[in-house]
PDB file of C-alpha atoms in Angstrom:
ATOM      1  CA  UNK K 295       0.000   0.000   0.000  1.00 95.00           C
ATOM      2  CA  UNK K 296       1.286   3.438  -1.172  1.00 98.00           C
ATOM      3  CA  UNK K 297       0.149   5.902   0.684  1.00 98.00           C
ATOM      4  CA  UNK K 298       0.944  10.210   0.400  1.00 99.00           C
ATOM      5  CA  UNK K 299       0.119  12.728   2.364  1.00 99.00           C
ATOM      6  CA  UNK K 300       0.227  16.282   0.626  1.00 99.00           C
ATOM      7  CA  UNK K 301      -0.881  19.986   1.057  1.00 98.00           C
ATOM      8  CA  UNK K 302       0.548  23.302   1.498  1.00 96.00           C
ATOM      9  CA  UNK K 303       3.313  24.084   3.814  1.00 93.00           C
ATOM     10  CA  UNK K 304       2.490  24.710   7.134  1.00 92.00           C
ATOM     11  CA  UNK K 305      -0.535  22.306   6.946  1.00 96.00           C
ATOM     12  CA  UNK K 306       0.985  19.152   9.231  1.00 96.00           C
ATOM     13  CA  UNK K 307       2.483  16.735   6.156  1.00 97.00           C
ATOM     14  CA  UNK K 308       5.604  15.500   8.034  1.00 96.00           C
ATOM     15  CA  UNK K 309       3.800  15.571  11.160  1.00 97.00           C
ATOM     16  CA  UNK K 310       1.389  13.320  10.417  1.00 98.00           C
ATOM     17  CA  UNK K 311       3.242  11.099   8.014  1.00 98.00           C
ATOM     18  CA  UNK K 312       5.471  10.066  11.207  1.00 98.00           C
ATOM     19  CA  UNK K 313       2.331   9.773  13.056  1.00 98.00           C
ATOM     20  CA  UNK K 314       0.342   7.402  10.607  1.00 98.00           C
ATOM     21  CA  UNK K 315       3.556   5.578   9.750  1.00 98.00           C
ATOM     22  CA  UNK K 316       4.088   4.565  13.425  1.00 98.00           C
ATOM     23  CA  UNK K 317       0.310   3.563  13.821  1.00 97.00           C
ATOM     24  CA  UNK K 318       0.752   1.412  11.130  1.00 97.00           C
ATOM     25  CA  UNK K 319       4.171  -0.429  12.944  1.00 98.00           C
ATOM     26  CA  UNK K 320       1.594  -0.784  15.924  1.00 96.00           C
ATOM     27  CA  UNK K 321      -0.559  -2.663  13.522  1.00 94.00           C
ATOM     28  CA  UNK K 322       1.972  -4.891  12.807  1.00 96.00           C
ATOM     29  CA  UNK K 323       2.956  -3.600   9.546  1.00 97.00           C
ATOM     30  CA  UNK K 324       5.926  -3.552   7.671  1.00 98.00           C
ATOM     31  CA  UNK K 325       6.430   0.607   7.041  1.00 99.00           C
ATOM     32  CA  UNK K 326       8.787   2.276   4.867  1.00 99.00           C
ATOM     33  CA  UNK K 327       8.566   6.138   5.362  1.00 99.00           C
ATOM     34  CA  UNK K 328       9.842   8.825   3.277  1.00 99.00           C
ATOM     35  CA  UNK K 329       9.569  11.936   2.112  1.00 98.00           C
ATOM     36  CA  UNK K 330      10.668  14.263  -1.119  1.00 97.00           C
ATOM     37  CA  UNK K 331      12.682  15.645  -2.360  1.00 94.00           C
ATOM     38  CA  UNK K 332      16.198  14.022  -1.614  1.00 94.00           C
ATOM     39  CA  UNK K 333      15.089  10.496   0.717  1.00 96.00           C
ATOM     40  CA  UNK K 334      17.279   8.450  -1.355  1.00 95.00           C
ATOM     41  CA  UNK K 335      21.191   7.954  -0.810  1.00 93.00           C
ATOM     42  CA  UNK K 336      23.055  11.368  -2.154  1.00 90.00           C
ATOM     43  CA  UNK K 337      19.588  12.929  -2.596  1.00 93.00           C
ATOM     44  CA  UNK K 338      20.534  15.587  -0.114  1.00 92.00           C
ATOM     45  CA  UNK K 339      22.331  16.738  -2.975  1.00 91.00           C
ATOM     46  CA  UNK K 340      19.056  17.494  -5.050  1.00 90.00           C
ATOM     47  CA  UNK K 341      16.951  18.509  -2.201  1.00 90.00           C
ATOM     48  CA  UNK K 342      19.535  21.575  -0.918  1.00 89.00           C
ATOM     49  CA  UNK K 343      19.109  22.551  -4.969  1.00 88.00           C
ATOM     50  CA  UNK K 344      15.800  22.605  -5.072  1.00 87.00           C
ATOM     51  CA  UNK K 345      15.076  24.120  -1.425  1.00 84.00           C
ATOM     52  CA  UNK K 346      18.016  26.803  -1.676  1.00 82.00           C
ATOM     53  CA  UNK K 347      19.774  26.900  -4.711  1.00 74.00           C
ATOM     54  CA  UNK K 348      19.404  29.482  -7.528  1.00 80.00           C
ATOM     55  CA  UNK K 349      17.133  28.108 -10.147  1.00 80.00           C
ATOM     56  CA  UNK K 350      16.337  30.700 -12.655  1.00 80.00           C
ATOM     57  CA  UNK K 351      13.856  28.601 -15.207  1.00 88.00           C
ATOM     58  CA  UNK K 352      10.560  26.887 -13.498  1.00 86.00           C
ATOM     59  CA  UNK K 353      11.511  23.774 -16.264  1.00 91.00           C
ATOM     60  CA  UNK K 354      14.921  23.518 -14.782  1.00 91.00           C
ATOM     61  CA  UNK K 355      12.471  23.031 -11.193  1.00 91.00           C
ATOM     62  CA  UNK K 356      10.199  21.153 -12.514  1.00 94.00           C
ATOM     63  CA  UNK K 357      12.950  18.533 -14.580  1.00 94.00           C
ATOM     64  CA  UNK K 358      15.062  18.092 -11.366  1.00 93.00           C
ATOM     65  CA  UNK K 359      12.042  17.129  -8.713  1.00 95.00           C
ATOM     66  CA  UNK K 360      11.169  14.628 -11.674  1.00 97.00           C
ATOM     67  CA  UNK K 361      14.649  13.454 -11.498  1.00 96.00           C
ATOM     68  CA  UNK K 362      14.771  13.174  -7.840  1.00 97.00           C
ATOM     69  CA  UNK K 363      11.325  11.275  -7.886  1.00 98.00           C
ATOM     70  CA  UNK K 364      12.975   8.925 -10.435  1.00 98.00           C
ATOM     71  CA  UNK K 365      15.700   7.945  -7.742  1.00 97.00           C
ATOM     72  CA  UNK K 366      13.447   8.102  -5.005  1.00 98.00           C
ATOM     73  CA  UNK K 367      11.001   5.228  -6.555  1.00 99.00           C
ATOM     74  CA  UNK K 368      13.995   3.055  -7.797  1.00 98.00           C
ATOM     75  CA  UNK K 369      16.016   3.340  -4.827  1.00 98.00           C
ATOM     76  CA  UNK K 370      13.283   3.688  -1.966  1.00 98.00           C
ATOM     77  CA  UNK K 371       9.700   3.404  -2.801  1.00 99.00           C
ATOM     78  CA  UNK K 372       9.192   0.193  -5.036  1.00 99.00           C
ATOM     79  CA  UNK K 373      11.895  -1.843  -3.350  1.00 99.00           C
ATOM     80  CA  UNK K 374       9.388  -1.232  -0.151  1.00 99.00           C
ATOM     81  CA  UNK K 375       6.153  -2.125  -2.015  1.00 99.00           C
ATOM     82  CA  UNK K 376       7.682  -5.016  -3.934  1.00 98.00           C
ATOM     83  CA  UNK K 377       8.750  -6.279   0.051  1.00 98.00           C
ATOM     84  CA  UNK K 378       4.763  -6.109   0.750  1.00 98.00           C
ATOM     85  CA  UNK K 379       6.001  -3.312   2.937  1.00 98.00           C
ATOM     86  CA  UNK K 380       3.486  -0.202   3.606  1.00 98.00           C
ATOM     87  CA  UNK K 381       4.856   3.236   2.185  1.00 99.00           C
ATOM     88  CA  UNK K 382       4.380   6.339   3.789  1.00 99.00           C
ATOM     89  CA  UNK K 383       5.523   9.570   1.472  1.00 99.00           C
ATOM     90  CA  UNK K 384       5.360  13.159   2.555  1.00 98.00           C
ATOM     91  CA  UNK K 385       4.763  14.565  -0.825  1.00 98.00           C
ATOM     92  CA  UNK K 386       5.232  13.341  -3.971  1.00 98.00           C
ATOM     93  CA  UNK K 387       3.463  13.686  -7.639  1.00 98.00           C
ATOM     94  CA  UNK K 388       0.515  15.607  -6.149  1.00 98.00           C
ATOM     95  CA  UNK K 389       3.156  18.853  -4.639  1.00 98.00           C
ATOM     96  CA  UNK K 390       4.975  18.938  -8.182  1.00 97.00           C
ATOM     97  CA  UNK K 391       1.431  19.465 -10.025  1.00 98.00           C
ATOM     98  CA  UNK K 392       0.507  22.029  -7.331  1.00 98.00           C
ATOM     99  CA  UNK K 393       3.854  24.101  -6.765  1.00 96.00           C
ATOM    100  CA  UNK K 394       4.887  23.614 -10.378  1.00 95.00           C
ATOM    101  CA  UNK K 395       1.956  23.352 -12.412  1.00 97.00           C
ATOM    102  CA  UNK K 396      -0.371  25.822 -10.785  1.00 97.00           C
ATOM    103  CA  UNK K 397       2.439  28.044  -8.553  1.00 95.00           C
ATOM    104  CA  UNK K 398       4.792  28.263 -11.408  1.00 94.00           C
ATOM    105  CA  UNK K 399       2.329  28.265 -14.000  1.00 95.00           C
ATOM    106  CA  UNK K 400       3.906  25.112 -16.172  1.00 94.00           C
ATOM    107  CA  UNK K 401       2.003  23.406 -18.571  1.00 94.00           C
ATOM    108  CA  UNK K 402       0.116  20.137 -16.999  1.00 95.00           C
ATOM    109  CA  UNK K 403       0.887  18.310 -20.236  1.00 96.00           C
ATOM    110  CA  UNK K 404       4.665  18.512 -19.542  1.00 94.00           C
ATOM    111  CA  UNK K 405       4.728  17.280 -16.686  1.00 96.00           C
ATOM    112  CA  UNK K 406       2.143  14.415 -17.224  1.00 97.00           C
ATOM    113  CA  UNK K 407       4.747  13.400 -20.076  1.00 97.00           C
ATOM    114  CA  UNK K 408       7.435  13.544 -17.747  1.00 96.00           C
ATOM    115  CA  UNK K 409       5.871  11.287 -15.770  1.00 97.00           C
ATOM    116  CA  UNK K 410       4.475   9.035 -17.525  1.00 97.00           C
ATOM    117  CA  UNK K 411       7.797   8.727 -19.852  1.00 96.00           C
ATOM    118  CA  UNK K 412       9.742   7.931 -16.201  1.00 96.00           C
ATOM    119  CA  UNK K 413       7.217   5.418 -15.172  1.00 97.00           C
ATOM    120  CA  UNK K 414       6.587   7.006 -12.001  1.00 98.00           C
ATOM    121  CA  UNK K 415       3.661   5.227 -10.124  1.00 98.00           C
ATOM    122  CA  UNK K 416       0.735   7.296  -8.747  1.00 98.00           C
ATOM    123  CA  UNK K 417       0.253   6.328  -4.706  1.00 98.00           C
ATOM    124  CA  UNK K 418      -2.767   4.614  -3.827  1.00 97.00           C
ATOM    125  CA  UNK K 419      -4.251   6.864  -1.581  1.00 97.00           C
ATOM    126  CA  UNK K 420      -3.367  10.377  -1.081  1.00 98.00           C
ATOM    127  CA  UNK K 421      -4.288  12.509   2.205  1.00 98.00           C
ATOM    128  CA  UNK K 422      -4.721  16.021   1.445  1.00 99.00           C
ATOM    129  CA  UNK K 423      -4.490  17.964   4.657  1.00 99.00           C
ATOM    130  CA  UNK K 424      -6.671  21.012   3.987  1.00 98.00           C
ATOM    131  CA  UNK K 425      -5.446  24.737   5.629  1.00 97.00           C
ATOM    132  CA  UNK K 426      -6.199  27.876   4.819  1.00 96.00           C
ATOM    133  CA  UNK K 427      -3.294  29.462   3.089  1.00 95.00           C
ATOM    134  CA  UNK K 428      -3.146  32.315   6.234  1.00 93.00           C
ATOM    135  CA  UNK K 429      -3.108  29.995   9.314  1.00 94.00           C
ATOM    136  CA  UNK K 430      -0.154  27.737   7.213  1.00 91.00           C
ATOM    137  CA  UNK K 431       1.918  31.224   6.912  1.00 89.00           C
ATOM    138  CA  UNK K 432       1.228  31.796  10.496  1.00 89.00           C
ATOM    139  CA  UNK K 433       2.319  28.593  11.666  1.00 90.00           C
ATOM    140  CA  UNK K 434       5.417  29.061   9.251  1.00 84.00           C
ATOM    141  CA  UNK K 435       6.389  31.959  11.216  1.00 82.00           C
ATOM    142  CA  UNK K 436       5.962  30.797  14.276  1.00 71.00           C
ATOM    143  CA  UNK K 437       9.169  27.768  13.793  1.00 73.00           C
ATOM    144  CA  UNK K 438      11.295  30.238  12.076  1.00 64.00           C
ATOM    145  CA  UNK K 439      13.436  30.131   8.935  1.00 59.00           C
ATOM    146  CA  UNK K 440      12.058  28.925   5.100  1.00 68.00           C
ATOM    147  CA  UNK K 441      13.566  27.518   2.278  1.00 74.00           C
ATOM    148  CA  UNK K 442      13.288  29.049  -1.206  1.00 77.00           C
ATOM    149  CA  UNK K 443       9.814  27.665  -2.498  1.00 81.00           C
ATOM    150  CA  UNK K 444       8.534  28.575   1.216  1.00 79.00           C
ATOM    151  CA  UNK K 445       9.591  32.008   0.695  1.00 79.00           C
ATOM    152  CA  UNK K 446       6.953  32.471  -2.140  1.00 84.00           C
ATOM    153  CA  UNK K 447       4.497  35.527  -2.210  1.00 85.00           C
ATOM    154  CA  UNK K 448       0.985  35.018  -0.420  1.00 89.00           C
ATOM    155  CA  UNK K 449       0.159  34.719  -3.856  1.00 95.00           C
ATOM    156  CA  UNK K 450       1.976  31.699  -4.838  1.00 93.00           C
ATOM    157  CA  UNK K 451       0.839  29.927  -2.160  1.00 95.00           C
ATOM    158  CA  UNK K 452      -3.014  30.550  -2.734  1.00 96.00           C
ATOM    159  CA  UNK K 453      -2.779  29.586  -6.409  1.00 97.00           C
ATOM    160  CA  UNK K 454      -1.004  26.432  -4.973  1.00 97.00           C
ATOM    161  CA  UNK K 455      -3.452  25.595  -2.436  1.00 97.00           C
ATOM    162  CA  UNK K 456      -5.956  26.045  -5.715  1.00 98.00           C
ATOM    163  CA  UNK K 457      -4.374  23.315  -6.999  1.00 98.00           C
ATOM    164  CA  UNK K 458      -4.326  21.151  -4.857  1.00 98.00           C
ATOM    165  CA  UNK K 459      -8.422  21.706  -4.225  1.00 98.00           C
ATOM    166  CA  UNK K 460      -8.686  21.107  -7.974  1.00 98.00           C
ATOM    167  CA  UNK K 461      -6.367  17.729  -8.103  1.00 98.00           C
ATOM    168  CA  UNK K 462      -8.468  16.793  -5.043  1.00 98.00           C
ATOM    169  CA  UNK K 463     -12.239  17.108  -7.312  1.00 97.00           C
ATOM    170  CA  UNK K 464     -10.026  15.612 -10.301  1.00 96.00           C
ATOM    171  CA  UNK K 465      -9.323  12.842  -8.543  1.00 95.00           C
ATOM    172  CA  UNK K 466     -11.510  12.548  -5.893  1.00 90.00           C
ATOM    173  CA  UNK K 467     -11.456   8.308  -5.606  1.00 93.00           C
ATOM    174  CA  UNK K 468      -7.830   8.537  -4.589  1.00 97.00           C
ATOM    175  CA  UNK K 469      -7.735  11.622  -2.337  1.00 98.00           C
ATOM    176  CA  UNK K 470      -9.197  12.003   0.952  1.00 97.00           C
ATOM    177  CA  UNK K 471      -9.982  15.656   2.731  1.00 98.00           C
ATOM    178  CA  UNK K 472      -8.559  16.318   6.150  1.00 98.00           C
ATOM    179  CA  UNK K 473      -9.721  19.271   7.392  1.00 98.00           C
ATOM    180  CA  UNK K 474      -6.259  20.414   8.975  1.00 98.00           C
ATOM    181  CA  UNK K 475      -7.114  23.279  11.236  1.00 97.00           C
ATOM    182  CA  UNK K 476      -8.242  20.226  13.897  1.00 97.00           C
ATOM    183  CA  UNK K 477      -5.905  18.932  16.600  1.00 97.00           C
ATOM    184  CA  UNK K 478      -2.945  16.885  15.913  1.00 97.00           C
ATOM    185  CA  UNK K 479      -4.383  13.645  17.491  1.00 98.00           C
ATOM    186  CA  UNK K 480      -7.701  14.275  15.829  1.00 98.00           C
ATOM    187  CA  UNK K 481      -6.001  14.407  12.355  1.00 98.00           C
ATOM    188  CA  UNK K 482      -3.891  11.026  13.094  1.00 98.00           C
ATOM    189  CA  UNK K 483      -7.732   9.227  14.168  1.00 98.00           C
ATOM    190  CA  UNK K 484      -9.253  10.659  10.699  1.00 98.00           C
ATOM    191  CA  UNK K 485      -6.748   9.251   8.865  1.00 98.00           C
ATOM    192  CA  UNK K 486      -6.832   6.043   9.967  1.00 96.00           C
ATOM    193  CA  UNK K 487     -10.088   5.720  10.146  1.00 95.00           C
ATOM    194  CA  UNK K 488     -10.293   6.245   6.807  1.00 95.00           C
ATOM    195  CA  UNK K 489      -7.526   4.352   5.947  1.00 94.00           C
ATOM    196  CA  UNK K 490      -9.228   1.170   8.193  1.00 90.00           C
ATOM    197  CA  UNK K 491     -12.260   1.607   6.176  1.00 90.00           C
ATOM    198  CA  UNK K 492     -10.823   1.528   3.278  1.00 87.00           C
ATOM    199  CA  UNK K 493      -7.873  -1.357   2.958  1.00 78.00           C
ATOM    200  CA  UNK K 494      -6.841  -2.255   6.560  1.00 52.00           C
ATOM    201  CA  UNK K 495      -7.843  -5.686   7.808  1.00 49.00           C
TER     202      UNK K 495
END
């Protein structure tokens, strides 16, 4: 089972990734958990490019968090699933098509290509943790420091939290709504409730 959790930052994602990933080990499941870009071996490489480094053209962006994803799901990912492990991703295809797509403005169609040309697997089940773009950016604030795609405009981050609210009615069978302005502990029990009802036995 392949399982992301996505939305803008600021809404919970790594948070609640560790928190469903260790529920799952309670279960008794095998869990591999991960997060993009850069969790692969020399993927730190990529990620303090992306995150901090000067990147003048959104394609150059865009072709390099493809890249990384590439890595990530040869090196990482599949190895997991083809163990019958559990994966648990914080981000993934669903934060390039928001940040890239809608924030950067890229064609859809490019990326799409890109992905389907690399043979990178969509996730089973994506959690989209809802916030309104303001209480994210106060949250943000409050822990201090931001890397480059954090340090968007307000606008950036409301077209991106667009897009994610479209990808979510697109493809509404795979995603599931968490309202994120809830408590921590009441986000983990939505989850995996959801999660039970769907596939856990």
């Amino acid at each position: 089972m392949f399982i992301t959790i996505e939305g803008i930052d600021g809404s919970g994602k790594s948070t609640q990734a560790r928190r469903l990933a260790a529920r799952l080990r309670r279960e008794g499941k095998k869990v591999t958990e991960t997060h993009e870009p850069g969790d692969w071996p020399h993927g730190d490489i990529l990620r303090a490019l992306l995150l901090n480094g000067r990147l003048r053209h959104p394609m150059t962006e865009i072709m390099l968090f493809v890249a990384d994803r590439c890595e990530h799901v040869a090196q990482v990912i599949q190895p997991a699933l083809d163990q019958g492990e559990w994966v648990v991703c914080d981000r993934y295809n669903d934060s390039t098509r928001a940040y890239q797509c809608w924030g950067r403005g890229l064609k859809e169609d490019i990326l799409e290509s890109l992905i389907k040309w690399c043979g990178i697997p969509e996730p089973d089940l994506t959690v989209w943790l809802d916030l309104p773009v303001e209480e994210a950016r106060k949250r943000m604030a409050g822990r201090g420091g931001s890397d480059r795609i954090e340090g968007e405009d307000l606008k950036f981050h409301q077209t991106v939290a667009c897009g994610f609210k479209e990808l979510a009615e697109r493809n509404g069978s795979r995603f599931f709504r968490v309202d994120a302005r809830a408590g921590e502990d009441e986000i983990e029990e939505t989850i995996f409730s959801e999660l039970k009802r769907r596939c856990v036995r």
